[in-house]
Protein backbone atom coordinates (compact mmCIF):
# COMPACT_ATOMS: atom_id res chain seq x y z
CA MET A 1 0.00 0.00 0.00
CA ALA A 2 1.34 3.41 -0.95
CA ARG A 3 2.02 5.86 1.83
CA GLN A 4 -0.11 8.94 1.80
CA GLN A 5 1.69 12.25 1.55
CA PRO A 6 0.54 15.22 3.63
CA PRO A 7 -1.70 17.33 1.34
CA PHE A 8 -0.17 20.62 2.53
CA GLY A 9 3.45 19.48 2.77
CA ARG A 10 5.65 18.45 5.66
CA GLY A 11 4.92 20.91 8.43
CA VAL A 12 2.17 22.40 10.50
CA VAL A 13 -0.36 24.46 8.58
CA SER A 14 -2.76 26.67 10.54
CA TRP A 15 -6.40 25.75 10.23
CA THR A 16 -7.11 29.13 8.61
CA ASN A 17 -4.49 28.49 5.92
CA VAL A 18 -5.87 24.98 5.32
CA TRP A 19 -9.26 26.63 4.79
CA ARG A 20 -7.70 29.18 2.41
CA ARG A 21 -5.93 26.55 0.35
CA ALA A 22 -8.83 24.10 0.26
CA CYS A 23 -11.56 26.67 -0.43
CA ARG A 24 -10.00 29.42 -2.49
CA ASP A 25 -13.43 30.92 -3.23
CA ASP A 26 -13.75 31.85 0.46
CA GLU A 27 -10.69 34.16 0.50
CA GLU A 28 -12.78 37.32 0.59
CA LYS A 29 -14.74 36.02 3.63
CA LEU A 30 -11.54 35.03 5.40
CA ARG A 31 -9.42 38.12 4.76
CA ASP A 32 -10.81 40.37 7.50
CA ARG A 33 -11.88 37.82 10.07
CA TYR A 34 -8.87 35.49 9.85
CA PRO A 35 -5.67 37.16 8.63
CA GLU A 36 -3.27 34.82 6.89
CA HIS A 37 -1.11 32.98 9.43
CA ASP A 38 2.68 32.94 9.11
CA ASP A 39 3.12 29.16 9.19
CA TYR A 40 6.81 29.36 8.30
CA SER A 41 7.66 31.60 11.26
CA ALA A 42 5.74 29.27 13.57
CA THR A 43 7.75 26.20 12.48
CA ASN A 44 10.33 26.31 15.29
CA MET A 45 7.63 26.79 17.89
CA HIS A 46 5.64 23.87 16.52
CA SER A 47 8.78 21.75 16.51
CA LEU A 48 9.54 22.55 20.15
CA ARG A 49 5.92 21.99 21.11
CA GLY A 50 6.07 18.60 19.40
CA LEU A 51 9.19 17.66 21.36
CA ALA A 52 7.59 18.74 24.65
CA LEU A 53 4.44 16.77 23.84
CA GLY A 54 6.54 13.75 22.87
CA GLN A 55 8.30 13.95 26.21
CA ALA A 56 4.91 14.30 27.93
CA ALA A 57 3.90 11.00 26.29
CA GLU A 58 7.03 9.40 27.78
CA LEU A 59 6.07 10.81 31.20
CA GLU A 60 2.62 9.28 30.79
CA SER A 61 4.22 5.92 29.93
CA ALA A 62 6.45 6.12 33.02
CA LEU A 63 3.39 6.78 35.18
CA GLY A 64 1.77 3.74 33.60
CA GLU A 65 4.77 1.62 34.47
CA ILE A 66 4.59 2.74 38.11
CA ILE A 67 0.95 1.68 38.17
CA ARG A 68 1.67 -1.70 36.52
CA THR A 69 4.49 -2.30 38.99
CA LEU A 70 2.29 -1.60 42.02
CA ASP A 71 -0.93 -3.06 40.59
CA PRO A 72 -0.15 -5.76 37.99
CA SER A 73 -3.87 -6.24 37.24
CA ALA A 74 -4.26 -2.55 36.26
CA LYS A 75 -5.89 -1.78 32.90
CA LEU A 76 -4.34 1.36 31.43
CA ASP A 77 -6.06 1.54 28.07
CA LYS A 78 -7.63 4.98 28.12
CA GLN A 79 -6.30 6.90 31.10
CA THR A 80 -4.94 10.36 30.57
CA ALA A 81 -1.70 11.48 32.18
CA GLY A 82 -3.71 13.32 34.82
CA GLN A 83 -5.74 10.19 35.61
CA ARG A 84 -2.57 8.14 35.82
CA LEU A 85 -1.04 10.69 38.18
CA ARG A 86 -4.08 10.47 40.49
CA TRP A 87 -3.80 6.68 40.40
CA VAL A 88 -0.09 6.83 41.31
CA GLU A 89 -0.94 9.17 44.20
CA LYS A 90 -3.28 6.48 45.57
CA LEU A 91 -0.61 3.79 45.29
CA VAL A 92 2.40 5.55 46.84
CA ASP A 93 2.97 7.42 50.08
CA ILE A 94 2.23 10.98 49.01
CA ASP A 95 4.27 12.44 51.88
CA ASP A 96 7.38 10.64 50.65
CA TRP A 97 6.93 11.89 47.08
CA ALA A 98 5.21 15.28 47.47
CA TRP A 99 7.89 17.27 45.64
CA GLU A 100 8.12 14.78 42.76
CA LEU A 101 4.35 14.43 42.39
CA GLU A 102 3.98 18.22 42.39
CA ALA A 103 6.56 18.50 39.58
CA ILE A 104 4.73 15.81 37.60
CA GLU A 105 1.39 17.57 38.11
CA LYS A 106 2.85 20.85 36.84
CA ALA A 107 4.15 19.02 33.77
CA VAL A 108 0.74 17.43 33.10
CA LYS A 109 -0.96 20.85 33.29
CA THR A 110 1.67 22.31 30.97
CA ARG A 111 1.17 19.42 28.54
CA ASN A 112 -2.55 20.15 28.43
CA ARG A 113 -1.94 23.83 27.73
CA LEU A 114 0.53 22.97 24.95
CA ALA A 115 -1.80 20.44 23.35
CA HIS A 116 -4.98 22.48 23.45
CA ASN A 117 -3.88 25.99 22.47
CA GLU A 118 -2.94 27.24 19.04
CA ILE A 119 0.31 28.95 18.17
CA GLN A 120 -0.09 32.33 16.53
CA ILE A 121 2.56 34.57 15.03
CA GLY A 122 1.85 38.28 14.83
CA SER A 123 3.66 40.18 12.08
CA VAL A 124 4.03 43.75 10.89
CA TRP A 125 4.81 45.02 7.40
CA ARG A 126 8.28 46.54 7.06
CA ASP A 127 9.20 48.47 3.92
CA TYR A 128 12.58 47.71 2.39
CA ALA A 129 15.15 50.51 2.74
CA THR A 130 15.41 50.59 -1.05
CA GLY A 131 11.74 51.60 -1.27
CA ASP A 132 10.81 48.76 -3.62
CA GLY A 133 8.49 46.60 -1.56
CA GLY A 134 8.74 45.08 1.85
CA GLU A 135 7.89 42.01 3.88
CA PHE A 136 5.98 40.84 6.90
CA VAL A 137 8.27 40.51 9.93
CA PRO A 138 7.22 38.39 12.93
CA VAL A 139 7.04 40.52 16.09
CA ILE A 140 5.09 38.43 18.62
CA SER A 141 4.28 34.81 19.20
CA LEU A 142 1.35 33.55 21.22
CA LEU A 143 0.22 30.26 22.69
CA GLY A 144 -3.50 30.70 23.02
CA GLN A 145 -3.86 34.32 24.10
CA VAL A 146 -0.59 34.49 26.06
CA ASP A 147 2.73 35.93 24.84
CA TYR A 148 4.87 32.80 24.41
CA ASP A 149 8.10 32.21 22.55
CA GLU A 150 10.71 29.55 21.82
CA SER A 151 12.46 30.05 25.17
CA ASP A 152 9.15 29.34 26.94
CA LEU A 153 8.77 26.14 24.92
CA LEU A 154 12.34 25.10 25.77
CA SER A 155 11.44 25.58 29.44
CA ASP A 156 8.37 23.41 28.88
CA LEU A 157 10.53 20.66 27.34
CA SER A 158 12.89 20.91 30.31
CA LEU A 159 9.93 20.61 32.69
CA MET A 160 8.71 17.47 30.87
CA GLN A 161 12.15 15.88 31.06
CA HIS A 162 12.52 16.70 34.76
CA ALA A 163 9.04 15.33 35.49
CA THR A 164 9.93 12.13 33.63
CA LEU A 165 13.04 11.85 35.81
CA MET A 166 10.84 12.30 38.91
CA ALA A 167 8.57 9.49 37.71
CA ILE A 168 11.62 7.27 37.19
CA GLU A 169 12.76 7.99 40.75
CA ILE A 170 9.37 6.85 42.05
CA LEU A 171 9.48 3.76 39.83
CA ARG A 172 13.04 2.87 40.91
CA SER A 173 12.02 3.10 44.58
CA GLN A 174 9.11 0.74 43.96
CA LEU A 175 11.41 -1.76 42.22
CA GLY A 176 13.85 -1.67 45.15
CA GLY A 177 16.32 0.78 43.58
CA THR A 178 18.13 3.48 45.48
């Protein structure tokens, strides 16, 4: 079976630009309400968000392994990371792991914010010094309605990795590690 190629290329395309490209007759309706999104400028942010979400999936898997270790009959088919965290909190001594569980909870909340908010790039038109044209220049990036940039996303990735490490510490302790 032939592999399907992404219809809009390899990258993230904003939903408004998908609409524009798929329904060219709607451009006039879209112009004022939904300005064209700068997908290219958002690429690095989408990449970092993808890495943070990938690490969040690893955190979720580590939480699942803690649960399976402490409750071998556990069925983990459809639990979210937050549900798994609550389950872990019931299985371990919360007082012994308060700091680690708090770090994991912060990571889960950050994961949800990353997954459920759109990235927007705000641009302004800058004329060329030569006077013959110009270009849109990105000036602000948003996650949802909040000013957010690549350094914020790097911090989110760091948080996910630290939370995964915290989950591993809990798991090691349950397996008799030091």
